[in-house]
Every structure is written in C-alpha cells, then in structure tokens.
Coordinates of C-alpha atoms in Angstrom, one line a residue:
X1 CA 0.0 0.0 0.0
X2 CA 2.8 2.6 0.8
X3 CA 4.2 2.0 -2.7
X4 CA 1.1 3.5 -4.1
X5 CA 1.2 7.2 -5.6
X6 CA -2.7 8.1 -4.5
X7 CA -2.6 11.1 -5.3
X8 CA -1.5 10.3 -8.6
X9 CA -3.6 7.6 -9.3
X10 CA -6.7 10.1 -8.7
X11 CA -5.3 12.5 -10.8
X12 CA -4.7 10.3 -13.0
X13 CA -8.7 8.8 -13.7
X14 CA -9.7 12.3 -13.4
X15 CA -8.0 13.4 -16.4
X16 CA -8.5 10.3 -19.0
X17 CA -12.0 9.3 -17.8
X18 CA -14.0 9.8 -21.0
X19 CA -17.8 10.0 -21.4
X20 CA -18.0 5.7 -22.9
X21 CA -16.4 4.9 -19.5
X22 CA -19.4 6.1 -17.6
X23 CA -22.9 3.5 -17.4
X24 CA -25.5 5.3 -18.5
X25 CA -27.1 4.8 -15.2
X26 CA -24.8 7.1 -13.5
X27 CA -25.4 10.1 -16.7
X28 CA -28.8 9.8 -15.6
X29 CA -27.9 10.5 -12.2
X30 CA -25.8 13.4 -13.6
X31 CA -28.7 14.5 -14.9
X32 CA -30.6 14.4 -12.0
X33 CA -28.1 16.0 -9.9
X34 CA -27.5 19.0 -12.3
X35 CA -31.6 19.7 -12.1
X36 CA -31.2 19.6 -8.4
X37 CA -28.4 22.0 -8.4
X38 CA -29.6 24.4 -10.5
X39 CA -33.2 24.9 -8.2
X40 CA -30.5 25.3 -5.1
X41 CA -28.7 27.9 -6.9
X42 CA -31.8 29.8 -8.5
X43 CA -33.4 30.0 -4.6
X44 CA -29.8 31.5 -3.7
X45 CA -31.4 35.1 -5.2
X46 CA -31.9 37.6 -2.6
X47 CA -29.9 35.8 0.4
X48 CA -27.6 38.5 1.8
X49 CA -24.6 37.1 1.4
X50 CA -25.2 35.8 -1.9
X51 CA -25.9 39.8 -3.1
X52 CA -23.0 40.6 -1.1
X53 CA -20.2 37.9 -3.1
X54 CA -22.2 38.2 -6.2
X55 CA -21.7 42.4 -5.9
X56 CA -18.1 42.0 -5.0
X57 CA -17.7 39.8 -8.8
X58 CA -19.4 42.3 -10.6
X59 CA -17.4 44.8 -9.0
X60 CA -14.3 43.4 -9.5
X61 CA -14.9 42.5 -13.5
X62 CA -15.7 42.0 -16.7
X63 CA -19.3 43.7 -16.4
X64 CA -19.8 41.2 -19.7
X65 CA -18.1 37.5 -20.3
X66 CA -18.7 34.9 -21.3
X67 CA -20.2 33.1 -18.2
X68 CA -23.2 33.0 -16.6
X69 CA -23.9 34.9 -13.0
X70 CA -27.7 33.1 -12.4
X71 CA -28.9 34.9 -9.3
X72 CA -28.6 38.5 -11.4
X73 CA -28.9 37.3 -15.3
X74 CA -25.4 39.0 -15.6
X75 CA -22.2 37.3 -16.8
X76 CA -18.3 37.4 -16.1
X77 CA -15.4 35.5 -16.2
X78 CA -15.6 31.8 -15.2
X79 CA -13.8 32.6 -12.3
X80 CA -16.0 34.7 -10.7
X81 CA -19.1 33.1 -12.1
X82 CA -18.4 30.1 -10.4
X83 CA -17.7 32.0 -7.1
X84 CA -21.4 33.4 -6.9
X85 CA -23.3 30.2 -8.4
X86 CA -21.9 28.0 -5.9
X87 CA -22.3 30.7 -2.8
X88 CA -25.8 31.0 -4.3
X89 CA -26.5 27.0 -4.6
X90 CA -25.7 26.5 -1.0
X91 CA -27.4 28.8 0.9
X92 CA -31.2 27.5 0.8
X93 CA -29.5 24.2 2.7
X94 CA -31.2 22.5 -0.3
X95 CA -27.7 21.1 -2.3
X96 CA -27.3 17.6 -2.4
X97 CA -25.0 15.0 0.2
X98 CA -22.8 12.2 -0.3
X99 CA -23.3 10.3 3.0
X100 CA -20.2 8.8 3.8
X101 CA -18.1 11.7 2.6
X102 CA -20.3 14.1 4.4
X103 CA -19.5 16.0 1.4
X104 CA -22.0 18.4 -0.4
X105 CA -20.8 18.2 -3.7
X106 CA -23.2 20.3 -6.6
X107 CA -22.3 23.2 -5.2
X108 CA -18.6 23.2 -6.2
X109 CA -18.8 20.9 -9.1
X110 CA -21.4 22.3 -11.5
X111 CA -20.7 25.6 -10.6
X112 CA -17.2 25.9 -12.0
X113 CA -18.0 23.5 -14.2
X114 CA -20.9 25.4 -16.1
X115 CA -19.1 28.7 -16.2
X116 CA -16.0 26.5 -17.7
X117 CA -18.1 24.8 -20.3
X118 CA -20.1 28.4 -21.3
X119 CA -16.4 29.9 -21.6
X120 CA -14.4 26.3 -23.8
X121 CA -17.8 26.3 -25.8
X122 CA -17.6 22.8 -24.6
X123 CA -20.8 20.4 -25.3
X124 CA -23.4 18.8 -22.9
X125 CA -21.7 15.5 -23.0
X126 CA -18.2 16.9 -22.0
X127 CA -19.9 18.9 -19.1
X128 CA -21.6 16.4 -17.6
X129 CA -18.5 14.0 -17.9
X130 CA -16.4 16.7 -16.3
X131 CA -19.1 16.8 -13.6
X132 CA -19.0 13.4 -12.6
X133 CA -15.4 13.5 -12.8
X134 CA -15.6 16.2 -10.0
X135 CA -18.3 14.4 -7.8
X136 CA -15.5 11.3 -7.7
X137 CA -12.8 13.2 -6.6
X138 CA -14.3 15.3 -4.2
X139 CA -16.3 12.4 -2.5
X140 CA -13.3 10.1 -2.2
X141 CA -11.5 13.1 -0.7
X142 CA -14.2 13.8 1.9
X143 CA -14.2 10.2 2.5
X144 CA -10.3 9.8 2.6
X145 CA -10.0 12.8 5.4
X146 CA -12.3 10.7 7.4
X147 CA -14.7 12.0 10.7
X148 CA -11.4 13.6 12.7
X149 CA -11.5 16.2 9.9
X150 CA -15.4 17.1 9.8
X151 CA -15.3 17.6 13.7
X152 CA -13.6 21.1 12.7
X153 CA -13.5 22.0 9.0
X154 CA -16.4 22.1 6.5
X155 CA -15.4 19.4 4.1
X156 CA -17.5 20.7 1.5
X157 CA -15.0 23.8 1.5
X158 CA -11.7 21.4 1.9
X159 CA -12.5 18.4 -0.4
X160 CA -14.5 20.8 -2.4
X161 CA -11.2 22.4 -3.9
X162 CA -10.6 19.3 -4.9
X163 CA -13.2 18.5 -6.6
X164 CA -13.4 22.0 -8.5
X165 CA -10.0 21.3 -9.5
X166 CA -11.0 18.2 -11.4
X167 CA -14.1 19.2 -12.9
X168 CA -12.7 22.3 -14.5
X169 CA -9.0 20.5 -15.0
X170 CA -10.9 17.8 -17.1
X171 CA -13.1 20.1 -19.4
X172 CA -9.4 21.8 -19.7
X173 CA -8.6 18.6 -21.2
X174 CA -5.3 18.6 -18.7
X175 CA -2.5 15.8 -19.0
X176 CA -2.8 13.4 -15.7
X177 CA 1.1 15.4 -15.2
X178 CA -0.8 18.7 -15.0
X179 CA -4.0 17.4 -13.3
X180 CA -2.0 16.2 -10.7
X181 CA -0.1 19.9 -10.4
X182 CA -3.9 21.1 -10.5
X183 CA -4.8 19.0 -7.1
X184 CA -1.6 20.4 -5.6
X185 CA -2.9 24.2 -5.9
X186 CA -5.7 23.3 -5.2
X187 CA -5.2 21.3 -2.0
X188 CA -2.6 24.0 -0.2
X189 CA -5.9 26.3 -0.4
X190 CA -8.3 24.3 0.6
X191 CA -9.8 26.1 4.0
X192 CA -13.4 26.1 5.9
X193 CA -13.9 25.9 9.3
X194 CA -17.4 25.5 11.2
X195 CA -16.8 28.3 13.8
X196 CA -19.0 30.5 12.0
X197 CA -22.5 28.0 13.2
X198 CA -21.8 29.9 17.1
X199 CA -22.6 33.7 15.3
X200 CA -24.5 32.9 12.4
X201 CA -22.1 34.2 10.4
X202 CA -21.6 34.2 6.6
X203 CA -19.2 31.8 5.9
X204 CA -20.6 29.1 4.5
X205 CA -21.5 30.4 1.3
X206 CA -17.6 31.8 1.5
X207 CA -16.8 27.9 1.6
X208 CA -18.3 27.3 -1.7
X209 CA -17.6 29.9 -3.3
X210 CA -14.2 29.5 -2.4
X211 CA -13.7 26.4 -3.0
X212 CA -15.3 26.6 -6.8
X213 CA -12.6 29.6 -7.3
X214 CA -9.6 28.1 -5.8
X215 CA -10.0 24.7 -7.7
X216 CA -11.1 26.5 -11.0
X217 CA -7.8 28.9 -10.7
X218 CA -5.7 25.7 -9.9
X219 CA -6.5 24.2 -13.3
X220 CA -6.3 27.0 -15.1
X221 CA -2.8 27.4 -13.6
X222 CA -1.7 23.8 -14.2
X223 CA -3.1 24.4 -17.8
X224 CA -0.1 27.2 -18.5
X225 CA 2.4 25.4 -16.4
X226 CA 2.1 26.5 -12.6
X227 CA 3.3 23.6 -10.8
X228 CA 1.9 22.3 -7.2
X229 CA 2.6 19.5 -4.5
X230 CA 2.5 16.2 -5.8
X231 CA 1.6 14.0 -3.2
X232 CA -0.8 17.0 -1.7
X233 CA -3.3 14.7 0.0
X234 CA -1.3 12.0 1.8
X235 CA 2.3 13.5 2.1
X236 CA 4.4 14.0 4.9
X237 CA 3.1 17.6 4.9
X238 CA -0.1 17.6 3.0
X239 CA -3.5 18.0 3.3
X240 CA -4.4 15.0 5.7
X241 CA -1.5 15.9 7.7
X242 CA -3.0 19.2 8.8
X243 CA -6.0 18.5 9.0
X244 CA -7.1 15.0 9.9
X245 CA -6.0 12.5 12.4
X246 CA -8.2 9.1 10.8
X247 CA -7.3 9.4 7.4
X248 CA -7.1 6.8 5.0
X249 CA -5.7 7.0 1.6
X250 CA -7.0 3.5 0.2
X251 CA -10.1 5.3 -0.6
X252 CA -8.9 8.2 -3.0
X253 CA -8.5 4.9 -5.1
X254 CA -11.3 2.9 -3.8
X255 CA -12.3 1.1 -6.9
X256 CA -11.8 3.8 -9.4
X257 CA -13.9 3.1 -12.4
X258 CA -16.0 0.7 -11.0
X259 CA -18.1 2.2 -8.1
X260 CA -19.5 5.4 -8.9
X261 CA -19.7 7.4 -5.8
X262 CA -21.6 10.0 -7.5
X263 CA -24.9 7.8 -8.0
X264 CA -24.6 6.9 -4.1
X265 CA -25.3 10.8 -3.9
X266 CA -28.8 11.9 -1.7
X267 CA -30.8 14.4 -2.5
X268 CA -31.9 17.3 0.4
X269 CA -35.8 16.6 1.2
X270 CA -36.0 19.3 3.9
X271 CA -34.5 22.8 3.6
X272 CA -31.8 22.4 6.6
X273 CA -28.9 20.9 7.8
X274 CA -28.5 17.3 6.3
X275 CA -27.7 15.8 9.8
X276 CA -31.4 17.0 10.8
X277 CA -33.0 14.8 8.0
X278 CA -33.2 11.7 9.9
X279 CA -34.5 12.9 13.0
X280 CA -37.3 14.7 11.0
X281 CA -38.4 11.8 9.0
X282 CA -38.3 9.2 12.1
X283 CA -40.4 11.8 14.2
X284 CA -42.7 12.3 11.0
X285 CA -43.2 8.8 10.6
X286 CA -43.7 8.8 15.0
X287 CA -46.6 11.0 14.5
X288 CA -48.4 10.0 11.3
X289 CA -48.5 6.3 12.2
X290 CA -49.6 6.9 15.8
X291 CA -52.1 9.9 14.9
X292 CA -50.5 12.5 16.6
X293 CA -50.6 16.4 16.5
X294 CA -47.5 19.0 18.0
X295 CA -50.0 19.3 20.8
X296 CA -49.8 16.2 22.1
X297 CA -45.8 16.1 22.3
X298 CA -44.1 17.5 25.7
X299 CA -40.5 16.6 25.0
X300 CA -38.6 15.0 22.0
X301 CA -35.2 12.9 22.4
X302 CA -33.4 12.2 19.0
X303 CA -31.0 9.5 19.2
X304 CA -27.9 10.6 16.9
X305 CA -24.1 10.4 15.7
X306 CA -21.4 12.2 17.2
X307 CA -21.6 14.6 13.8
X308 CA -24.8 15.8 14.2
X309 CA -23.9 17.0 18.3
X310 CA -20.7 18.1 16.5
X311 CA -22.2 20.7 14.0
X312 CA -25.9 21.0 15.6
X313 CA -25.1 21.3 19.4
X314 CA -23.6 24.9 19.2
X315 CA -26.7 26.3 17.7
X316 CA -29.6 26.3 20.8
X317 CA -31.0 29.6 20.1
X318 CA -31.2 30.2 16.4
X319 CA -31.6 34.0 15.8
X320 CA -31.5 34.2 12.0
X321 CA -33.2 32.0 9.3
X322 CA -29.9 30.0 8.1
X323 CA -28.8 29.1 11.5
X324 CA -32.3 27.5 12.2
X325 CA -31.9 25.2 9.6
X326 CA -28.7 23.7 11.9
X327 CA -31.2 24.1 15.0
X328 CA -32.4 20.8 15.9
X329 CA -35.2 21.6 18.0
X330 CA -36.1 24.0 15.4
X331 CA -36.5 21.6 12.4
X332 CA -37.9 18.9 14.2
X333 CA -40.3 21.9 16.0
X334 CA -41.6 22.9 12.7
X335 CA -41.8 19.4 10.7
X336 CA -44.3 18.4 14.3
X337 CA -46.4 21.5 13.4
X338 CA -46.3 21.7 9.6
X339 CA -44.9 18.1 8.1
X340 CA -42.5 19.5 6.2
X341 CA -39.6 21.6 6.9
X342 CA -39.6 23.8 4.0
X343 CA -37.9 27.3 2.9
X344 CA -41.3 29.0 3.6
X345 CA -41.9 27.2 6.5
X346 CA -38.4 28.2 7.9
X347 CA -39.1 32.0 6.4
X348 CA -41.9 32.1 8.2
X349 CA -42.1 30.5 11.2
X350 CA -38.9 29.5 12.9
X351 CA -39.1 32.4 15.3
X352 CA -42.6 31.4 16.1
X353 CA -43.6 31.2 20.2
X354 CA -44.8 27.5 19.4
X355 CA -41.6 26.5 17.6
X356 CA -39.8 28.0 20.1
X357 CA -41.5 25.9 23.2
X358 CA -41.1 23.0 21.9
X359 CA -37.6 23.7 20.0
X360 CA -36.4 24.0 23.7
X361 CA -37.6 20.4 24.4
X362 CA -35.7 18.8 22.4
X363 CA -32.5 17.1 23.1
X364 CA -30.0 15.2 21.1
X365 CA -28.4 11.9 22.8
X366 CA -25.3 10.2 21.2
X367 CA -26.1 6.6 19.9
X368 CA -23.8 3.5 19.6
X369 CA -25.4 2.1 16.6
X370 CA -26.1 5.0 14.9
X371 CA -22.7 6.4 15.4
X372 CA -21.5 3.3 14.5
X373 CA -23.4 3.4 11.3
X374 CA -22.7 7.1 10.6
X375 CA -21.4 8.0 8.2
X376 CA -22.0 5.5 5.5
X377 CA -25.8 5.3 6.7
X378 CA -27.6 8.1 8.6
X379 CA -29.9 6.2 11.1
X380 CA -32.7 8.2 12.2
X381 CA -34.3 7.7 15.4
X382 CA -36.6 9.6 17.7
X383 CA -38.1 9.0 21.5
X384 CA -41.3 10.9 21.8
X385 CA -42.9 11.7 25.5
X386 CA -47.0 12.7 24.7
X387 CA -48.5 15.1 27.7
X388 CA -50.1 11.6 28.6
X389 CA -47.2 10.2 30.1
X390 CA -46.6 7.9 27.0
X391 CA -43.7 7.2 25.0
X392 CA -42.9 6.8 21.6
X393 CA -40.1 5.3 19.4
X394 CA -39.7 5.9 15.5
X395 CA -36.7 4.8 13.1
X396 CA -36.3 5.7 10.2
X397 CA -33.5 3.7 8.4
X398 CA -33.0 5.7 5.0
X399 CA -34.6 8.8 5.0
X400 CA -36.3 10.6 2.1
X401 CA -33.5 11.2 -0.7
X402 CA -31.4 8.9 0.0
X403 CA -29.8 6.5 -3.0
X404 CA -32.4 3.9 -1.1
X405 CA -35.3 6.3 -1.4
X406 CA -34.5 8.8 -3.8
X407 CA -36.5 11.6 -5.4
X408 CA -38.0 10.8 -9.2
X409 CA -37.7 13.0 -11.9
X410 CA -41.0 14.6 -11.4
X411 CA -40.5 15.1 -7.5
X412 CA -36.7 16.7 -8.3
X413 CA -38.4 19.2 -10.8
X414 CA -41.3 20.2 -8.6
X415 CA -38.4 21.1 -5.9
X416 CA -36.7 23.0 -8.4
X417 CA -39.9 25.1 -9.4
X418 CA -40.7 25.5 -5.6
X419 CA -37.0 26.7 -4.8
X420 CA -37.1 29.8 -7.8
X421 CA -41.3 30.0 -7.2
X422 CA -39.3 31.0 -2.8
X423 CA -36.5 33.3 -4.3
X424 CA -38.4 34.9 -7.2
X425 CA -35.2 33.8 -8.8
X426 CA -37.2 32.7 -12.1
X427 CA -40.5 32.7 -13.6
X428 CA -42.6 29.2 -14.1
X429 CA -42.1 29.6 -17.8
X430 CA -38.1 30.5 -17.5
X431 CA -37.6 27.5 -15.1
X432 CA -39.5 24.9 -17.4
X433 CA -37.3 25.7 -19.8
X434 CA -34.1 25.9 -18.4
X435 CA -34.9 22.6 -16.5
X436 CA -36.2 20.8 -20.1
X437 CA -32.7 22.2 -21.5
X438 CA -30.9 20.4 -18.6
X439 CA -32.3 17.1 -19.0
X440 CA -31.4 17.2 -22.6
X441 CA -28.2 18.7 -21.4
X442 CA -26.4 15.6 -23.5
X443 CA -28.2 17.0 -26.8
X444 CA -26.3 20.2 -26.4
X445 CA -23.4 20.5 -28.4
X446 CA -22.8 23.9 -26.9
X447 CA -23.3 24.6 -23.9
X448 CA -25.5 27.8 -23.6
X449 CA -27.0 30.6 -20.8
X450 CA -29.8 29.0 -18.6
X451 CA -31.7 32.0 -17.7
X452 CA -30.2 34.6 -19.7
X453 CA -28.5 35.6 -23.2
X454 CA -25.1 36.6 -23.4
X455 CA -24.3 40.3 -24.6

C-alpha cells in the first residue's frame, strides 16, 4: 500500500475518464443532480450574502463575459461566475449530500464547471462528464479525510477544492502530469472551518464559493504550467497531515472506475442541515403512524451520531433564518407542526412562540449504533414523550433522498420550481425551460446561458 502514488492515481482517472467509460445509469444520475443543483442555486437570489459575493464579482470585473452569474442574469469570467453560483447553490440548505463523505458536492462541481463549459464552448456530453469527474474526486477526498477532519472543517470547502480542480482540469482537457499539479494548488488552499455556526455568520457560502474559485484557478494554472505539491493529500506535509487524524488513503483509489460514488449521492428533502433529515423523517413517521398532532408532544429525544452534536449542538437559540436550519429543536419543531420543513416554512415561522416551546424540548443523545453506522448510513431515530405520560419510538433507516429512497424526476423538478417560485429567482415559464434544456443537457453541443442571453 505505501508504494502507491494516490494522489496520482486520482489524478490520473480524473484526467482520462471519458464519457463511454461512464454506465449510463450514472449520466442519468448526472442529470438528475444538475436539475437539483440548478433549483438550489436559483433559490440562492436575494440571500444577503449571496448579493453581497455576487456584488463584490461584478465589481471586480468584466461587467460582460462569457459566463453565466444566475442569481442577477449578468455574466463574467468563469472565475467569478463560479464564485457566486456555488455561494448562491448553497445557501437555501437544499444542495445535495454524499453520506459517507459528508460532502456536499453540486455546489462546487457544476458551478465551475458550467461557467468553464459556457467559456471552452464545450458540449453537454463533456460537461456532464467533467461533472462526474468532479463528484469522484471530491467524495473520495471527503471520505479519505475521514470523521477527525469534519469535527472542525467544512469538508465541502476542503475536499471541495478538490473536486473543482477536477471538474474544470478535465473540461481543460489537462494531461494526468498537470491534473496532478492542479490537485496540488488546489489542495494548499483548501480552508473552511465550522466556527461561524456559534454567530450565524456568513461563511458558509464563502466555503463554496471559495472552493469553486480556488480549484477552478488551480487548473487554469496547471493548464499554463504553474506547478503544485504532488503528493498534496497524503504527504508528509499535506493535506491530511493538517488536518485530519483518521485518514485513510486507500479510498482516493477505492475502486476507481467501478463504483461510482456520485450515483450513491442523496438528494436534500427538507430545507436544513443534512444531519437533521433523519431525525425529522423518524419523528414524522412517529406521529403519522400513531395519529398524533404537535400538541400532544411534551419533549422530544433524538438518538444521533457524534456529527450531528458536533455541527448541531452549538446552535440552541437560532436568531436568524440560516442558522435554524442547523437548529435541531427547530426543524424537528416545525416538521411536528407543519410536516414539512420547508424554505417558507423556515421563512416564516422558525421564530414562532410555538416553535420556540417545543424547539427548547428537544434534546439530542449520542447513539452507539447510529454512530456506529454514521457515516455510511444516517440512522434516524426519535423517542417521543405525549403530555399523557406515553412514550414513543420511530426509526427511520433511510430517510427521504437517499440513494435507497430517492427523489424521481417529477418530484426533483417540482423542488426546483418551488426553490425559484421562494427566491423569485425565475418565472414558471423561464424555469420549465431551463430545466427541459438540462435534461437534454447531452443533446447540447454547446453549452449555452440558462436563464439569460449573453451580450
């Protein structure tokens, strides 16, 4: 094992994979997973620090270019392009998960990758293989810094350099020699830390949008020559040296070629914090198969992993909208009252006296089988005490979006209408489409503007 090169070896696939190695099972996924992206990014419209990183591209330049800013029907250079799609795809908590790399990739793969492809003129096919080329390397990554890492960084900002680097590095059409120098920039700048949950603070949407820029400028660099580290993810001073102390490197190789990691990808039911999902589908499957109303709960224990305490435990009194979503008590507050935790349910009510009683009367317990599981299955289990004295257990064993229990077609649309229906990001008409386009995205020998036409 210590004679392999892993780094290398990643590099390597990500640079020759071509579009006839991929099943067409996993294009369809692809497919599915762009449609889901681009309803997380269109929502993005009108969140604060979206118009704040979206203002500071247009600011800094071209006013005109050739790709696509989504949230404000502008354009710019790919560079900063990417920057605001993917702080805009991430902020509605609605991007998708790879469970066992805890590892949210859309956000930084199709958003350097479409302002790339818009830029190289590059067609559907090449796109979408670039794509998937950027969900393998980013979730074997995540997976390969292991749980040590997550405790304290934001793997979606880490790995998610990464996995920019790849996508844009392969619609580059880079040599595995310069792919290699690509993950080397591109790693010594990956960053992301989850201290911002304790003020509500901004930063994930720097995270993505960081990521997408760092790993796009890393290619682009390697393209012209710019050299990097070349064992940047398991050498003596690389990336899992800083920042991970459970990291193991046989899965950046973990059967290249033959498991596709990006089809084990989950979609986001709920508008919040992916470690919520279980909890809220085990208590919504508690109170529809025992007939029971928000009123009739006095206190709610959810049995979890040491992930969700890690990321959700700071956050007890949520005082803004995007920090409810990691409020435990919150989400599983509003899915008891409403059934669905939704952007306009969050909008609306997470401030709510009602949410806010029974928010407080929640707990979270750590538990051996699901932190055992965790984080190749998220277990979801919930102990509800009624007013009566009565208790209730519920388990949920995949939740909703999971590769087990997946979203169709039609349900993945309807959630992409109902994120840009929230932002007023899109029309109906604009949206249909833009999402028809996308599932004929392998038709496309060009890729094109979604929502607007360049000047």
């Amino acid at each position: 094992m210590g004679t392999i090169h892993y780094s290398k070896v990643l590099a390597d696939f990500a640079a020759t994979l071509k579009p006839a190695d991929i099943p067409e099972d996993v294009m369809r996924r692809g497919e599915d997973l762009l449609v889901d992206w681009f309803g997380s990014a269109v929502a993005g419209k009108g969140a604060t620090p979206v118009e704040i990183l979206t203002r500071f591209a247009e600011q800094m330049g071209p006013t005109n270019g050739p790709s696509e800013i989504l949230v404000h029907r502008s354009s710019s250079s790919p560079y900063l392009a990417a920057m605001s799609n993917a702080a805009a795809s991430h902020v509605v908590e609605q991007d998708d998960l790879h469970n066992s790399s805890v590892f949210h990739p859309a956000t930084v793969v199709f958003s350097p990758a479409l302002a790339c492809a818009q830029a190289l003129g590059r067609s559907g096919t090449e796109f979408l293989t670039a794509a998937i080329v950027g969900y393998e390397v980013g979730i074997r990554v995540g997976e390969f810094l292991g749980r040590s890492h997550y405790k304290t960084f934001h793997t979606t900002g880490t790995a998610g350099s990464l996995a920019s680097a790849a996508a844009v590095g392969h619609l580059l059409k880079l040599s595995p020699e310069h792919m290699l120098h690509a993950f080397g920039s591109a790693g010594t700048q990956s960053a992301g830390l989850w201290e911002f949950l304790r003020d509500a603070a901004d930063s994930k949407q720097l995270h993505t949008a960081h990521a997408a820029g760092t790993g796009l400028m890393a290619a682009y660099l390697a393209r012209d020559g710019f050299t990097g580290a070349q064992h940047i993810l398991e050498g003596k001073q690389g990336l899992a040296a800083g920042m991970s102390s459970d990291a193991d490197p046989s899965y950046l190789v973990d059967r290249l070629g033959t498991r596709w990691a990006s089809a084990e990808t989950s979609f986001k039911y709920h508008a919040s914090c992916r470690h919520t999902h279980p909890a809220a589908d085990a208590l919504l499957y508690t109170m529809q198969s025992n007939h029971i109303q928000a009123h009739d709960i006095d206190r709610i224990v959810t049995h979890v992993h040491q992930g969700a305490i890690d990321v959700l435990g700071p956050v007890t009194h949520p005082t803004t909208v995007h920090q409810s979503k990691f409020s435990m008590g919150t989400v599983l507050a509003i899915i008891a009252h409403y059934q669905f935790a939704g952007l306009q349910e969050f909008a609306d009510h997470f401030s709510d006296p009602e949410i806010c009683a029974l928010r407080d009367r929640v707990t979270m317990k750590l538990d051996p089988e699901i932190d055992a599981a965790y984080p190749k299955r998220w277990i979801g289990k919930v102990t509800v005490t009624l007013k009566d004295g009565r208790q209730l257990h519920g388990r949920v064993d995949e939740p909703k979006g999971d590769p087990g229990n997946t979203l169709t077609r039609t349900e993945i649309t309807d959630k992409a209408l109902r994120l840009a229906a929230f932002s007023g990001g899109a029309t109906p008409l604009e949206m249909t489409n833009a999402i028809d386009a996308l599932w004929n995205i392998r038709n496309q020998t060009k890729v094109g503007f979604l929502l607007s036409t360049p000047t």
